[in-house]
Amino acid sequence: MSSPVAAPPVTRDDDFEALREVESRVLWLSSAIIHQANRVRPNPSGLKVGGHQASSASMASIMATLWFRHLRPQDRVSVKPHASPALHAINYLLGELDVSYLPRLREFGGLQSYPSRSKDPDPVDYSTGSVGIGATAPIWGALSRRYVNATTGDVGSGRQFSLVGDAELDEGAVWEAVLDPTVGELGEVVWVVDLNRQSLDRVVPNLAAEKLGGMFSAAGWQVITLKYGQLLEELFARPGGEELRQRIDAMTNPEYQRLLRCDAGQLRQRLPQGPGADRIRTLVDQVEGAALVDAMANLGGHDLAALDAAFSAIDDSRPTVIFAYTIKGYGLASKGHPQNHSALLTEEQMRELAERLGTDMAQPWRAFDEGSAAHELCRQAAQRLRGREAPCQAPPAVPVDIGRTPSGTATTQAALGRLLLDLTRVAPEVAARVVTVSPDVSSSTNLGGWVNKVGVWSPTERRDWFADDAETILHWRERPSGQHIELGIAETNLVGLIGELGACWSRWGQPLLPIGVLYDPFVERALEPWSFGIYAGGQSILVGTPSGISLAPEGGAHQSIKTPSIGLEQPGCVTYEPAFAIDAEWTLLASMAQLGRPDGSSAYVRLSTRPIDQTLAAVPGDPAARERRRRQVVAGAYPLLRTDDAKVTIAAMGAMVPEALAAADRLAQVGVPADLVCVTSPDLLYRAVRARQGHDQAESWILDQVFPAERATPLVTVLDGHPHTLAFLATINRVPVSSLGVTRFGQSGSLEDVYRHHGLDADSIVRAALDLAD
């Protein structure tokens, strides 16, 4: 299962002398960066600054070995969040970070709390911070690069490293990614697990590399374990050494961690226990005190030769995980203490560390002397790692209008599939950049025609054994040139992948137009990793369909309520909920036009399976009037019905527009004429309101066209979602409002019964309007 890799016994110290100096400097700099931020820099507010000296210390050996001996310009690394100071220290030594930033950890405009591609001033390959997401991102980065190479242009190869804290393996998202069948074919993926066996509050009692390694091995990964370093291995080779190994192997994690806090005398008392105690006692009594203390802390994750051998043993034909046993706080006064996670070294402890590591508290950022071996190692590494950025290619121009006017009865969900096929005909250069992703719901979300047209992406071509089956409707042709990627039923994998596909423009200069499709009730499950992907620079379209209670008989448990509000509130994203097929096409095209560009953004589009008569859209026939309607749709709303002397305005969104039209017709019959506004984006309307108030930078012209002050009347808002999503519309002209929507869990039933149950039917709209008009 596991391949143990230990330091070669014949390794010469001078092979790693310069690297050992660099390792020590990384340890010092990461500690000093945090010390400066917390104990030196003025802090008038008294608010905790924080940082993680112990977590950075446990990674210093691993990161120094990787960057200064093995990393290549085509490789990318995701660094665990709490080791960000170690990353900045390395970038400083490589000449990639100006010295002025080192005292500015967690300062506005300075170094971010955790590695950030978009906000840190130095090179960061993957944004991390949300536990588990940064760990899995290189998996999706590897898949994205494979996809780009097969479809749009050769951007080379390279390993995708994840430096993972062992506590991150508690996250379910990690195992959802590891177990996806496609991942087993990505040999460029390498995880290094910082196995320090501590979490934030404690030593984890039952954490074992053997169990974790078995899980990775079962998923097809190469497993390498670095448990003991050269000093301990040399002790194990002496008489009584095998008994000592068995004693350490058998002890619990907390007992071992306690030994790290002991002096030599205490070690000689505590170690000789159990079978072979006398032989252990004889062995440890023969070891000089300081050497015994050093040996007990000599784990594989801090042995440079063992780490070097492990990186050299990576098998690029399958994913690799390296379990590197480490000590949290290695090299610091806080090493191994169960509460060292956020602990800060005192001034005295920092001075002792500076003296031991050959640095100076008065000159904490002093560089290596020119001509020294360490300076030369840094220079060579910097030269080797140059040329990591690729020129960015501009995305193709996306058409704003396909030119069709849908008729008959259709759904907005079906419009998505129709649009993708239309693009292959009218804008093939755009269609070639589209990649769709779904978690085993392609056919049920109307992607079947698109999948049949473009095929399914696979690292290798696979035979379609049902190609000659006459009853097969969805043809599953898997090949490297396919443009649809199907994952297992794990929404976090889907949004992780579209985030990385959406970052290809900035990573490798190849813009893609990724569209992830999932059931709207599960958007909340995927929201946090998708939001983090947007923060990290990934631009994608997330399509939630089917949505709302319009699922009716098929609904019940699968009914989304809060998602329209989520779209309104999500930064870096525009949200749309179109009512008609033409609205869906226009908003999807507008969303695609924002992808793959430095000033771009993501989009969340909420679609429905409710069939609607498309003639209700009343699309203008005049070309200029049609274009005016399109611009309004894309900007957030358009007037669908204007009446003389309107007494009330109904603002409806998505699948509720037919009920709103029926209600307006009935209101007219009882002498209460109503205007009807079709809302396509509460998000953009809210931005327009804030812009008008001076709070935001956005265009507000849409408010004057759709909600002009001279037509201000009491307002009824209605949507298939939580009513507060549209309640803000009343602030535009400061009018009375009655907001209708869904506030309770749903149940199965006919559309009429379900709408009536939630107060969304035409009767409910009419009653709300009459109450306001009185």
mmCIF file of N, CA, C and O in Angstrom, residues 34 40 51 59 68 75 77 94 111 139 152 171 189 227 347 517 544 551 614 650 723 726 766:
data_model
loop_
_atom_site.group_PDB
_atom_site.id
_atom_site.type_symbol
_atom_site.label_atom_id
_atom_site.label_comp_id
_atom_site.label_asym_id
_atom_site.label_seq_id
_atom_site.Cartn_x
_atom_site.Cartn_y
_atom_site.Cartn_z
ATOM 1 N N ILE A 34 5.326 37.146 11.131
ATOM 2 C CA ILE A 34 4.196 37.121 12.070
ATOM 3 C C ILE A 34 4.518 37.935 13.314
ATOM 4 O O ILE A 34 3.660 38.662 13.845
ATOM 5 N N VAL A 40 5.416 44.188 16.828
ATOM 6 C CA VAL A 40 6.239 45.355 16.480
ATOM 7 C C VAL A 40 5.394 46.440 15.825
ATOM 8 O O VAL A 40 5.484 47.612 16.210
ATOM 9 N N GLY A 51 -1.810 34.976 12.976
ATOM 10 C CA GLY A 51 -0.805 34.345 12.144
ATOM 11 C C GLY A 51 -0.463 33.004 12.770
ATOM 12 O O GLY A 51 -0.878 32.711 13.890
ATOM 13 N N MET A 59 6.113 23.301 7.972
ATOM 14 C CA MET A 59 6.226 23.181 6.517
ATOM 15 C C MET A 59 7.557 23.671 5.969
ATOM 16 O O MET A 59 7.831 23.526 4.778
ATOM 17 N N PHE A 68 13.474 24.745 -3.791
ATOM 18 C CA PHE A 68 14.875 24.997 -4.109
ATOM 19 C C PHE A 68 15.602 23.781 -4.699
ATOM 20 O O PHE A 68 16.777 23.883 -5.049
ATOM 21 N N ASP A 75 5.374 23.849 -13.068
ATOM 22 C CA ASP A 75 4.645 23.298 -11.932
ATOM 23 C C ASP A 75 3.871 24.397 -11.201
ATOM 24 O O ASP A 75 4.218 25.579 -11.275
ATOM 25 N N VAL A 77 1.757 25.185 -7.264
ATOM 26 C CA VAL A 77 1.662 24.706 -5.884
ATOM 27 C C VAL A 77 0.538 25.422 -5.151
ATOM 28 O O VAL A 77 0.441 26.656 -5.186
ATOM 29 N N LEU A 94 13.533 34.377 -3.376
ATOM 30 C CA LEU A 94 13.643 34.219 -4.822
ATOM 31 C C LEU A 94 13.614 35.554 -5.562
ATOM 32 O O LEU A 94 13.681 35.587 -6.795
ATOM 33 N N LEU A 111 0.325 41.896 2.785
ATOM 34 C CA LEU A 111 0.211 40.456 2.578
ATOM 35 C C LEU A 111 -1.098 39.962 3.178
ATOM 36 O O LEU A 111 -1.435 40.292 4.322
ATOM 37 N N ILE A 139 -6.214 19.562 -8.305
ATOM 38 C CA ILE A 139 -6.806 18.463 -9.065
ATOM 39 C C ILE A 139 -7.564 19.025 -10.253
ATOM 40 O O ILE A 139 -7.401 18.583 -11.400
ATOM 41 N N THR A 152 -8.020 23.522 -27.147
ATOM 42 C CA THR A 152 -7.802 24.887 -27.640
ATOM 43 C C THR A 152 -6.358 25.217 -27.955
ATOM 44 O O THR A 152 -6.092 26.134 -28.730
ATOM 45 N N GLU A 171 -12.207 17.213 5.851
ATOM 46 C CA GLU A 171 -13.222 17.801 4.983
ATOM 47 C C GLU A 171 -13.743 16.773 3.979
ATOM 48 O O GLU A 171 -12.965 16.129 3.267
ATOM 49 N N VAL A 189 -0.832 15.129 -10.476
ATOM 50 C CA VAL A 189 -1.303 15.602 -9.171
ATOM 51 C C VAL A 189 -0.437 15.002 -8.063
ATOM 52 O O VAL A 189 -0.259 13.779 -7.989
ATOM 53 N N LYS A 227 8.236 8.726 7.592
ATOM 54 C CA LYS A 227 7.919 8.743 9.022
ATOM 55 C C LYS A 227 9.111 9.206 9.857
ATOM 56 O O LYS A 227 8.986 10.112 10.673
ATOM 57 N N GLU A 347 9.171 37.943 22.854
ATOM 58 C CA GLU A 347 10.351 38.671 22.391
ATOM 59 C C GLU A 347 11.614 37.890 22.733
ATOM 60 O O GLU A 347 12.536 37.779 21.909
ATOM 61 N N VAL A 517 -23.838 22.980 -14.764
ATOM 62 C CA VAL A 517 -25.284 22.806 -14.665
ATOM 63 C C VAL A 517 -25.590 21.814 -13.545
ATOM 64 O O VAL A 517 -25.054 20.696 -13.531
ATOM 65 N N GLY A 544 -28.577 26.890 -12.369
ATOM 66 C CA GLY A 544 -29.396 26.116 -11.449
ATOM 67 C C GLY A 544 -30.732 25.802 -12.087
ATOM 68 O O GLY A 544 -31.535 26.700 -12.329
ATOM 69 N N LEU A 551 -41.336 22.915 -9.730
ATOM 70 C CA LEU A 551 -41.176 21.474 -9.914
ATOM 71 C C LEU A 551 -42.486 20.741 -9.634
ATOM 72 O O LEU A 551 -42.723 19.661 -10.169
ATOM 73 N N GLN A 614 -44.682 31.134 -25.249
ATOM 74 C CA GLN A 614 -43.656 32.120 -25.589
ATOM 75 C C GLN A 614 -44.220 33.383 -26.239
ATOM 76 O O GLN A 614 -43.543 34.414 -26.275
ATOM 77 N N ILE A 650 -47.138 45.419 -10.888
ATOM 78 C CA ILE A 650 -46.732 44.063 -10.504
ATOM 79 C C ILE A 650 -45.330 43.828 -11.069
ATOM 80 O O ILE A 650 -45.103 43.983 -12.267
ATOM 81 N N PRO A 723 -39.546 36.035 -0.695
ATOM 82 C CA PRO A 723 -40.089 37.332 -1.122
ATOM 83 C C PRO A 723 -39.180 38.518 -0.867
ATOM 84 O O PRO A 723 -39.290 39.537 -1.554
ATOM 85 N N LEU A 726 -37.102 40.656 -3.828
ATOM 86 C CA LEU A 726 -37.571 41.781 -4.643
ATOM 87 C C LEU A 726 -38.165 42.921 -3.811
ATOM 88 O O LEU A 726 -38.579 43.932 -4.384
ATOM 89 N N VAL A 766 -53.907 39.107 -7.162
ATOM 90 C CA VAL A 766 -55.034 40.038 -7.268
ATOM 91 C C VAL A 766 -55.372 40.592 -5.886
ATOM 92 O O VAL A 766 -55.579 41.809 -5.711
#
